[in-house]
XYZ file of N, CA, C and O in Angstrom:
264
model
N -13.785 2.445 14.401
C -13.702 2.625 12.973
C -12.346 2.123 12.488
O -11.329 2.359 13.105
N -12.347 1.429 11.377
C -11.114 0.932 10.759
C -10.720 1.875 9.634
O -11.565 2.399 8.926
N -9.429 2.063 9.474
C -8.932 2.958 8.447
C -7.944 2.212 7.563
O -6.980 1.639 8.056
N -8.214 2.209 6.275
C -7.288 1.621 5.298
C -6.521 2.758 4.648
O -7.102 3.786 4.309
N -5.224 2.567 4.453
C -4.352 3.634 3.997
C -3.705 3.263 2.665
O -3.207 2.153 2.510
N -3.687 4.197 1.699
C -2.978 3.929 0.441
C -1.483 4.158 0.612
O -1.054 5.143 1.216
N -0.689 3.223 0.110
C 0.772 3.317 0.165
C 1.351 2.793 -1.147
O 0.693 2.074 -1.892
N 2.615 3.136 -1.391
C 3.298 2.708 -2.615
C 4.380 1.697 -2.250
O 5.158 1.918 -1.328
N 4.434 0.586 -2.994
C 5.435 -0.453 -2.748
C 6.799 0.040 -3.231
O 6.943 0.486 -4.362
N 7.800 -0.073 -2.340
C 9.154 0.369 -2.685
C 10.136 -0.793 -2.797
O 11.208 -0.643 -3.379
N 9.770 -1.946 -2.236
C 10.658 -3.116 -2.268
C 9.802 -4.362 -2.098
O 8.846 -4.368 -1.341
N 10.154 -5.431 -2.804
C 9.424 -6.695 -2.733
C 10.293 -7.753 -2.068
O 11.479 -7.874 -2.376
N 9.663 -8.520 -1.180
C 10.305 -9.696 -0.591
C 9.413 -10.880 -0.940
O 8.507 -10.742 -1.752
N 9.610 -12.043 -0.330
C 8.836 -13.231 -0.718
C 7.323 -13.006 -0.582
O 6.626 -12.927 -1.576
N 6.801 -12.946 0.605
C 5.368 -12.681 0.830
C 5.162 -11.374 1.570
O 4.184 -11.204 2.289
N 6.098 -10.466 1.373
C 5.981 -9.171 2.031
C 6.582 -8.091 1.138
O 7.198 -8.385 0.116
N 6.380 -6.864 1.536
C 6.921 -5.732 0.787
C 7.201 -4.593 1.745
O 6.604 -4.505 2.818
N 8.097 -3.733 1.334
C 8.337 -2.483 2.046
C 7.515 -1.410 1.341
O 7.469 -1.372 0.101
N 6.852 -0.583 2.127
C 6.046 0.498 1.569
C 6.410 1.793 2.268
O 6.933 1.795 3.383
N 6.115 2.892 1.605
C 6.378 4.209 2.177
C 5.039 4.832 2.548
O 4.142 4.940 1.730
N 4.939 5.224 3.819
C 3.742 5.873 4.344
C 4.193 7.210 4.931
O 4.621 7.272 6.069
N 4.136 8.246 4.116
C 4.656 9.533 4.563
C 6.165 9.454 4.713
O 6.870 9.106 3.780
N 6.651 9.704 5.923
C 8.092 9.621 6.184
C 8.507 8.256 6.711
O 9.665 8.015 6.964
N 7.558 7.356 6.901
C 7.841 6.054 7.510
C 7.851 4.937 6.477
O 7.062 4.937 5.545
N 8.739 3.979 6.681
C 8.770 2.757 5.872
C 8.199 1.637 6.717
O 8.534 1.497 7.892
N 7.323 0.841 6.130
C 6.688 -0.277 6.824
C 6.891 -1.557 6.036
O 6.881 -1.534 4.810
N 7.008 -2.671 6.739
C 7.001 -3.974 6.077
C 5.596 -4.534 6.233
O 5.064 -4.598 7.333
N 5.000 -4.918 5.115
C 3.621 -5.406 5.134
C 3.531 -6.787 4.479
O 4.363 -7.145 3.659
N 2.494 -7.513 4.822
C 2.226 -8.829 4.245
C 1.459 -8.634 2.938
O 0.462 -7.922 2.898
N 1.915 -9.286 1.874
C 1.278 -9.136 0.560
C 0.605 -10.417 0.069
O 0.287 -10.532 -1.114
N 0.368 -11.359 0.943
C -0.152 -12.656 0.508
C -1.573 -12.591 -0.061
O -1.991 -13.521 -0.750
N -2.318 -11.520 0.159
C -3.683 -11.428 -0.352
C -3.802 -10.795 -1.734
O -4.869 -10.822 -2.334
N -2.707 -10.221 -2.259
C -2.795 -9.597 -3.579
C -1.937 -10.364 -4.585
O -0.933 -10.951 -4.229
N -2.382 -10.342 -5.830
C -1.678 -11.076 -6.891
C -0.536 -10.252 -7.451
O -0.701 -9.074 -7.769
N 0.617 -10.856 -7.580
C 1.796 -10.294 -8.237
C 2.078 -8.838 -7.884
O 2.061 -7.958 -8.753
N 2.354 -8.561 -6.621
C 2.711 -7.176 -6.269
C 4.022 -6.783 -6.941
O 4.919 -7.609 -7.097
N 4.105 -5.545 -7.383
C 5.278 -5.029 -8.078
C 5.730 -3.723 -7.425
O 4.902 -2.980 -6.891
N 7.022 -3.432 -7.519
C 7.527 -2.149 -7.051
C 6.826 -1.051 -7.844
O 6.686 -1.140 -9.053
N 6.356 -0.046 -7.131
C 5.633 1.058 -7.760
C 4.133 0.926 -7.690
O 3.420 1.895 -7.938
N 3.618 -0.268 -7.371
C 2.169 -0.462 -7.224
C 1.653 0.340 -6.036
O 2.304 0.427 -4.992
N 0.471 0.895 -6.190
C -0.245 1.524 -5.081
C -1.206 0.482 -4.526
O -1.885 -0.221 -5.288
N -1.253 0.368 -3.214
C -2.113 -0.616 -2.560
C -2.787 0.007 -1.346
O -2.346 1.035 -0.834
N -3.857 -0.619 -0.918
C -4.535 -0.253 0.328
C -4.065 -1.232 1.388
O -4.066 -2.451 1.156
N -3.657 -0.702 2.560
C -3.245 -1.584 3.654
C -4.086 -1.312 4.887
O -4.606 -0.217 5.089
N -4.211 -2.340 5.695
C -4.839 -2.242 7.007
C -4.110 -3.220 7.919
O -3.948 -4.388 7.567
N -3.658 -2.735 9.058
C -2.964 -3.563 10.047
C -1.794 -4.327 9.414
O -1.634 -5.522 9.620
N -0.995 -3.619 8.604
C 0.187 -4.189 7.933
C -0.135 -5.345 6.987
O 0.690 -6.224 6.765
N -1.324 -5.328 6.413
C -1.743 -6.339 5.451
C -2.236 -5.642 4.184
O -3.115 -4.770 4.248
N -1.647 -6.000 3.042
C -2.095 -5.441 1.765
C -3.457 -6.039 1.424
O -3.620 -7.256 1.416
N -4.421 -5.178 1.158
C -5.786 -5.632 0.903
C -6.120 -5.635 -0.582
O -6.743 -6.560 -1.094
N -5.688 -4.571 -1.299
C -6.118 -4.411 -2.692
C -5.175 -3.467 -3.426
O -4.715 -2.479 -2.869
N -4.920 -3.754 -4.708
C -4.196 -2.813 -5.562
C -5.178 -1.725 -5.997
O -6.349 -2.003 -6.252
N -4.658 -0.485 -6.086
C -5.478 0.626 -6.570
C -4.655 1.452 -7.548
O -3.440 1.295 -7.645
N -5.325 2.349 -8.256
C -4.619 3.226 -9.195
C -3.976 4.391 -8.442
O -4.350 4.707 -7.307
N -3.025 5.028 -9.089
C -2.369 6.207 -8.521
C -3.404 7.302 -8.257
O -3.368 7.970 -7.231
N -4.339 7.453 -9.175
C -5.394 8.462 -9.032
C -6.227 8.201 -7.776
O -6.516 9.117 -7.010
N -6.619 6.936 -7.584
C -7.386 6.577 -6.383
C -6.580 6.841 -5.112
O -7.122 7.335 -4.122
N -5.290 6.509 -5.153
C -4.426 6.710 -3.976
C -4.379 8.187 -3.601
O -4.530 8.542 -2.426
N -4.162 9.063 -4.596
C -4.100 10.499 -4.317
C -5.445 11.031 -3.823
O -5.497 11.902 -2.955
N -6.527 10.518 -4.373
C -7.849 10.949 -3.937
C -8.082 10.590 -2.469
O -8.523 11.411 -1.675
N -7.742 9.369 -2.099
C -7.901 8.926 -0.710
C -6.991 9.716 0.218
O -7.405 10.156 1.296
N -5.730 9.940 -0.197
C -4.809 10.714 0.615
C -5.346 12.133 0.844
O -5.157 12.701 1.917
N -6.016 12.689 -0.141
C -6.620 14.011 -0.005
C -7.678 14.037 1.091
O -7.787 15.011 1.831
N -8.446 12.969 1.203
C -9.466 12.887 2.244
C -8.841 12.755 3.626
O -9.392 13.196 4.622
N -7.669 12.102 3.695
C -7.027 11.844 4.981
C -6.210 13.023 5.504
O -5.878 13.059 6.683
N -5.883 13.965 4.622
C -5.043 15.091 5.090
C -5.867 16.293 5.491
O -7.011 16.384 5.387
């Protein structure tokens, strides 16, 4: 089973971003999403940003995972 995780972008680089996942910071590839911005919530899988989502969706998904 594959698991996609909602995270919030905290820093932008050229084709990557830093995100916060709980207590951990990860660098992820953002080449699949358009115009990522600091503060955006996104779904990631295997350190790859898949899709932007709303804050509400992120919290809902996090609720299922905890």
